[in-house]
CSV table of N, CA and C in Angstrom, one decimal:
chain,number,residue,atom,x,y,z
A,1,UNK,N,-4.1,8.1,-2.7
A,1,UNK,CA,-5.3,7.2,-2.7
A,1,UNK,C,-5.3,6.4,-1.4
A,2,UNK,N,-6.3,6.8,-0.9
A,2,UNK,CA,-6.5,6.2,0.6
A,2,UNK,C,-6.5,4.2,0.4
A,3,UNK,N,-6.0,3.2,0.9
A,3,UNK,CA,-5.7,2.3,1.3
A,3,UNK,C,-6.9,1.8,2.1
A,4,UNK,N,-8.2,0.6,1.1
A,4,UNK,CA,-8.8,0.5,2.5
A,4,UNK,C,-9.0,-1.1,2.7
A,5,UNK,N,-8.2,-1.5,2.0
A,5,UNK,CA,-7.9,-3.2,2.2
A,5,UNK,C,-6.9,-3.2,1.9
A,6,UNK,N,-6.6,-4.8,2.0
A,6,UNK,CA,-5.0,-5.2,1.5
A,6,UNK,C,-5.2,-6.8,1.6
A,7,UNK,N,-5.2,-7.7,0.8
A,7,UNK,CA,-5.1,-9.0,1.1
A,7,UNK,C,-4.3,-9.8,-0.1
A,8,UNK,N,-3.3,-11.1,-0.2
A,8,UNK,CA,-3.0,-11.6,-0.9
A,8,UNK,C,-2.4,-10.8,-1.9
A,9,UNK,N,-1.6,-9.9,-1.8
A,9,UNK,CA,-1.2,-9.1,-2.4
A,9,UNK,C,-1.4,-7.8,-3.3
A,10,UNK,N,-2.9,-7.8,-3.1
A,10,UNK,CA,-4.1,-7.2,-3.6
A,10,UNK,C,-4.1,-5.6,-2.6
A,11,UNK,N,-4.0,-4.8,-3.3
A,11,UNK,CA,-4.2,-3.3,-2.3
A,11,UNK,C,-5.6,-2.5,-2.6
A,12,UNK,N,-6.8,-2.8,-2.4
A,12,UNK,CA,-8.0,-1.9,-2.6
A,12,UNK,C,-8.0,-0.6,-1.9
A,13,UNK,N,-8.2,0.4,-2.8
A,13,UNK,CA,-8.6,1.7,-2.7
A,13,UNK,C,-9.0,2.8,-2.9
A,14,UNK,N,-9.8,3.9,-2.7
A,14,UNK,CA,-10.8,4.9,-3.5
A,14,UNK,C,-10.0,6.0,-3.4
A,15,UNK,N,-10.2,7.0,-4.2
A,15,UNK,CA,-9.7,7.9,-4.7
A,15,UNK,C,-11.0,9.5,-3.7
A,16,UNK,N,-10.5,10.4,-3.2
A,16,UNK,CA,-11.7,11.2,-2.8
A,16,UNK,C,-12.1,12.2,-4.2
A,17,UNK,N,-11.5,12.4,-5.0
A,17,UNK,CA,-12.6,13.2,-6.1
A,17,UNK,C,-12.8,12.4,-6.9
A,18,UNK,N,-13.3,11.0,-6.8
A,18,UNK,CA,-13.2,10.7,-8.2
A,18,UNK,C,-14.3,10.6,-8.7
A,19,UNK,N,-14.5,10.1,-9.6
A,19,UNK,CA,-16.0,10.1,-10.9
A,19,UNK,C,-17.1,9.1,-10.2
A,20,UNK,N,-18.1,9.4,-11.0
A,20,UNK,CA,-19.6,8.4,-10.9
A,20,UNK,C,-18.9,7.7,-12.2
A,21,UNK,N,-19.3,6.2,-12.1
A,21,UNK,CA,-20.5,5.6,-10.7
A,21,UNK,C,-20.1,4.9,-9.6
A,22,UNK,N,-19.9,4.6,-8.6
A,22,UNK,CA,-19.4,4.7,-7.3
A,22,UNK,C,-18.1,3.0,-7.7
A,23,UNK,N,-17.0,3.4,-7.3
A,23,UNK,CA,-16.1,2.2,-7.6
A,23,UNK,C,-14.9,2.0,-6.7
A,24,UNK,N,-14.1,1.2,-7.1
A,24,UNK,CA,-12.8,1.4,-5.9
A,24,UNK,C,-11.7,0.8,-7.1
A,25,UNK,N,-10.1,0.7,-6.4
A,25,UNK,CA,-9.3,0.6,-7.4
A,25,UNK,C,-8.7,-0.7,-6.6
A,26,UNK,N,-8.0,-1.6,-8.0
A,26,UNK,CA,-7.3,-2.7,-7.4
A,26,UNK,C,-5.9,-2.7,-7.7
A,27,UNK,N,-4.7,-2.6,-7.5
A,27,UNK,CA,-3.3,-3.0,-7.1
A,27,UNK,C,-3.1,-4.1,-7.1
A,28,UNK,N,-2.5,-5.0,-8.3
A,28,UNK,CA,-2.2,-6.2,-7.9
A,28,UNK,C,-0.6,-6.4,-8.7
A,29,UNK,N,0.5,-6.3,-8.4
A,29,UNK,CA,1.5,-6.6,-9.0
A,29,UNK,C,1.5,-5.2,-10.1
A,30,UNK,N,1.9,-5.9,-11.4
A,30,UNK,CA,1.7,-4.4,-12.4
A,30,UNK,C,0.5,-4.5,-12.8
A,31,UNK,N,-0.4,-5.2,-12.5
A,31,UNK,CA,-1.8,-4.9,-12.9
A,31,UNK,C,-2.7,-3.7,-11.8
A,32,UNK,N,-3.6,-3.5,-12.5
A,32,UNK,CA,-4.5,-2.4,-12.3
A,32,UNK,C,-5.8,-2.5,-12.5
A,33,UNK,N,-7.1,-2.3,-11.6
A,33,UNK,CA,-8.3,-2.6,-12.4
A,33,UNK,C,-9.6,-1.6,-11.6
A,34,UNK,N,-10.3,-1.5,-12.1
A,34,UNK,CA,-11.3,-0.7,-11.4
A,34,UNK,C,-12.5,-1.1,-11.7
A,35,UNK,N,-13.2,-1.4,-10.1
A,35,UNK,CA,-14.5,-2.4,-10.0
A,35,UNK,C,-15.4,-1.6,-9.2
A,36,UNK,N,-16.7,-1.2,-10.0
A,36,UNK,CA,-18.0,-1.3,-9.5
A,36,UNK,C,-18.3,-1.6,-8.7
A,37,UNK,N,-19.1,-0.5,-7.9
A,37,UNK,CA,-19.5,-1.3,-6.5
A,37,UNK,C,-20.6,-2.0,-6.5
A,38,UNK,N,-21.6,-0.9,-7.4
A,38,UNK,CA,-22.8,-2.2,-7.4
A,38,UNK,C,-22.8,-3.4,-8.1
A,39,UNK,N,-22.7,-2.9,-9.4
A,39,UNK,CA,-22.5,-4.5,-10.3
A,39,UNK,C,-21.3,-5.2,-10.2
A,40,UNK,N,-20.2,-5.0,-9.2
A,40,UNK,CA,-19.0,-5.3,-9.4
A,40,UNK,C,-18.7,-6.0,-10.3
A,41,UNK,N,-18.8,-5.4,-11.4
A,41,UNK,CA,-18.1,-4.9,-13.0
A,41,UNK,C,-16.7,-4.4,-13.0
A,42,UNK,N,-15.8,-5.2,-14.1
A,42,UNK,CA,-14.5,-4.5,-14.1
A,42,UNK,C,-15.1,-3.1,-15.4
A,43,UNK,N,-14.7,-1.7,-14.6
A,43,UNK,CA,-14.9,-0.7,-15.6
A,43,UNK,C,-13.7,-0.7,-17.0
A,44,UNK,N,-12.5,-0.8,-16.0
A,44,UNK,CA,-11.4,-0.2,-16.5
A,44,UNK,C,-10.4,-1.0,-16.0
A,45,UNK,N,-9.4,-1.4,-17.1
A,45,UNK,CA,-8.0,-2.3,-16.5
A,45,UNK,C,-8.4,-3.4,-16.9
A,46,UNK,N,-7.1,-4.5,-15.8
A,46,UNK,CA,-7.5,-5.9,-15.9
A,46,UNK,C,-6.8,-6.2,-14.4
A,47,UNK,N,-7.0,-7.5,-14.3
A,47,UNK,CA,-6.5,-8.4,-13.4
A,47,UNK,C,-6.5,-9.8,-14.3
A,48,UNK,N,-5.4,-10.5,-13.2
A,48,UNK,CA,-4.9,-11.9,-13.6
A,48,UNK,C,-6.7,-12.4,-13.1
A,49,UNK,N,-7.4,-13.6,-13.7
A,49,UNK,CA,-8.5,-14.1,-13.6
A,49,UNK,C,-8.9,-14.4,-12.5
A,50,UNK,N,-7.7,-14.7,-11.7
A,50,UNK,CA,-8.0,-15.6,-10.0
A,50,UNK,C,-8.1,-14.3,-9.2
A,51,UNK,N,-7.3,-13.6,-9.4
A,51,UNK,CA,-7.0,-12.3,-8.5
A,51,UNK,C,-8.5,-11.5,-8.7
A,52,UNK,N,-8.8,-11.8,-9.7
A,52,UNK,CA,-10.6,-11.3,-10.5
A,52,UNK,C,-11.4,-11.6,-9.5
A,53,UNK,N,-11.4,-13.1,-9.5
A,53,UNK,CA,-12.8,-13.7,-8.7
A,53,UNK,C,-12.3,-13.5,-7.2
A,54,UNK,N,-11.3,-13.3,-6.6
A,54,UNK,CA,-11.3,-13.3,-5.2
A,54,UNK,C,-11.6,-11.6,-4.8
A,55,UNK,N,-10.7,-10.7,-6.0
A,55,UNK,CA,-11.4,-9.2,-5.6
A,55,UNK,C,-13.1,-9.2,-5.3
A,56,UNK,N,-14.0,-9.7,-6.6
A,56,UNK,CA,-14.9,-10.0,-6.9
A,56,UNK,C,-15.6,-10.6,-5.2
A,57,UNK,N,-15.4,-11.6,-5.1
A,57,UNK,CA,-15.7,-12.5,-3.6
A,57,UNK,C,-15.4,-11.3,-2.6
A,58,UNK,N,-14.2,-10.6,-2.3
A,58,UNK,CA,-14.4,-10.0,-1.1
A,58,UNK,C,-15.5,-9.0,-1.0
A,59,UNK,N,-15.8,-8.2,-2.2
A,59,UNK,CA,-16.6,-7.1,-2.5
A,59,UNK,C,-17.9,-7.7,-2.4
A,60,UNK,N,-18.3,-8.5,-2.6
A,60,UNK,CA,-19.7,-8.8,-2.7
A,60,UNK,C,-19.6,-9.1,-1.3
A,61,UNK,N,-19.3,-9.7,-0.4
A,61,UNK,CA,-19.3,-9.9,1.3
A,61,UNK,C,-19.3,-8.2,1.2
A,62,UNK,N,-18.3,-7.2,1.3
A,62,UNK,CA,-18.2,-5.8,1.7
A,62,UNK,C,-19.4,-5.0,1.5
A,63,UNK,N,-20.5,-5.2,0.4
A,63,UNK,CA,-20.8,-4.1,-1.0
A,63,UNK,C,-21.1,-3.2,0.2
A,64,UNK,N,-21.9,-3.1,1.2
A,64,UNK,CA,-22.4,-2.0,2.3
A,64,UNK,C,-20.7,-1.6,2.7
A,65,UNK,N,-20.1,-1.4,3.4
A,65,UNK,CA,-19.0,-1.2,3.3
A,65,UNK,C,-18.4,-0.1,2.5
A,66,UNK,N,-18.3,-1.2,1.2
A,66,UNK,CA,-17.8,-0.1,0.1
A,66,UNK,C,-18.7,1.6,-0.4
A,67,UNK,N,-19.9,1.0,0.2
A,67,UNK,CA,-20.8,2.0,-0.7
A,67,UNK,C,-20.7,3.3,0.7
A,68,UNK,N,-20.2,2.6,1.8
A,68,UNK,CA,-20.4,3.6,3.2
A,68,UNK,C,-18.9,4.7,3.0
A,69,UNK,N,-17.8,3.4,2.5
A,69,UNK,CA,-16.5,4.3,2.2
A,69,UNK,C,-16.8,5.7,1.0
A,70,UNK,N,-17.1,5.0,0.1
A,70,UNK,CA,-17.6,5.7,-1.5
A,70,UNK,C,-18.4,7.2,-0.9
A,71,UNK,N,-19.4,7.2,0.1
A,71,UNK,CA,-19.9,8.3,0.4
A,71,UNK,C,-19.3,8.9,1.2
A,72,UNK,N,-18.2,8.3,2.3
A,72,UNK,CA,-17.1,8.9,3.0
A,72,UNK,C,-16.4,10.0,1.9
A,73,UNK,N,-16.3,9.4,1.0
A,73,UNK,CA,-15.0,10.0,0.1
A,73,UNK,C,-15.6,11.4,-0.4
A,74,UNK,N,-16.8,10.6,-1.1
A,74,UNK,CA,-17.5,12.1,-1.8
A,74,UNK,C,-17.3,13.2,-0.6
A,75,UNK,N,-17.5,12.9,0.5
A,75,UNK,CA,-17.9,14.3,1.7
A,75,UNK,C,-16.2,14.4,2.5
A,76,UNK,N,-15.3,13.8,1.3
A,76,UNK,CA,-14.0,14.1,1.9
A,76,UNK,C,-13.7,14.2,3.8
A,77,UNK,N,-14.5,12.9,3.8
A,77,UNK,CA,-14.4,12.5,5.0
A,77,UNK,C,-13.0,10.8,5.4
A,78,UNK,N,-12.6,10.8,6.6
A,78,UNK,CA,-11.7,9.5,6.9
A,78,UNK,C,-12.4,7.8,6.4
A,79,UNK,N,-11.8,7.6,5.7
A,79,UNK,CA,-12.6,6.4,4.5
A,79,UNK,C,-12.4,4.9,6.2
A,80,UNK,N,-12.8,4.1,5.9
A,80,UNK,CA,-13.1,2.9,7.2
A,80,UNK,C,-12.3,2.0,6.5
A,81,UNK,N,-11.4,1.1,7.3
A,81,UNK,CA,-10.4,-0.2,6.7
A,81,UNK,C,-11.4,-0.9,7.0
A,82,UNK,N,-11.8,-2.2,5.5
A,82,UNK,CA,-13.0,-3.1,5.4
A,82,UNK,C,-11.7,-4.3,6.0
A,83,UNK,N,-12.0,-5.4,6.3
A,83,UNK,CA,-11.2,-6.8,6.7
A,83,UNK,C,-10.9,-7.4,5.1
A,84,UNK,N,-9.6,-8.0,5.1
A,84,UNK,CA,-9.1,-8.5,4.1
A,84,UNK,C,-10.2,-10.2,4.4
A,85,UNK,N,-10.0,-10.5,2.7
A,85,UNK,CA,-10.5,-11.6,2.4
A,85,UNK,C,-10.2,-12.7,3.3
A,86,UNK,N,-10.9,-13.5,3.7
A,86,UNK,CA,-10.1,-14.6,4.7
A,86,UNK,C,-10.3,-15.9,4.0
């Protein structure tokens, strides 16, 4: 699973076959979560609540970004490293 952030302990990353509707995965400790690009919605998993709202916060600055990686992936193309949360 390609790596295309990393901040505060937090590892964001997309998968290249994976399912509709377009999302990325979060790594945080032993948690796990999977967020929506558009509605950045948790689909699946959880996160600790703070670790929530700052995934949440970086993605909403990225959403173009994520949605450029997301069609990277589909065409099994080199995904782009977005900037960690500052």
């Amino acid at each position: 699973m390609p790596e295309i952030s990393r901040f505060l302990g937090m590892i964001i990353a997309m998968y290249y076959d994976d399912h509709a509707p377009p999302h990325f995965h979060v790594r945080y400790g032993d948690h796990e979560a999977v967020i929506a690009i558009d509605s950045l919605a948790c689909l699946s998993g959880r996160l600790p609540p703070r670790a929530l709202g700052l995934v949440i916060e970086w993605a909403a600055a990225h959403r173009a970004q994520l949605a450029e990686d997301w069609n990277l992936a589909r065409n099994d193309l080199p995904l782009k490293k977005i900037e960690p949360l500052e």
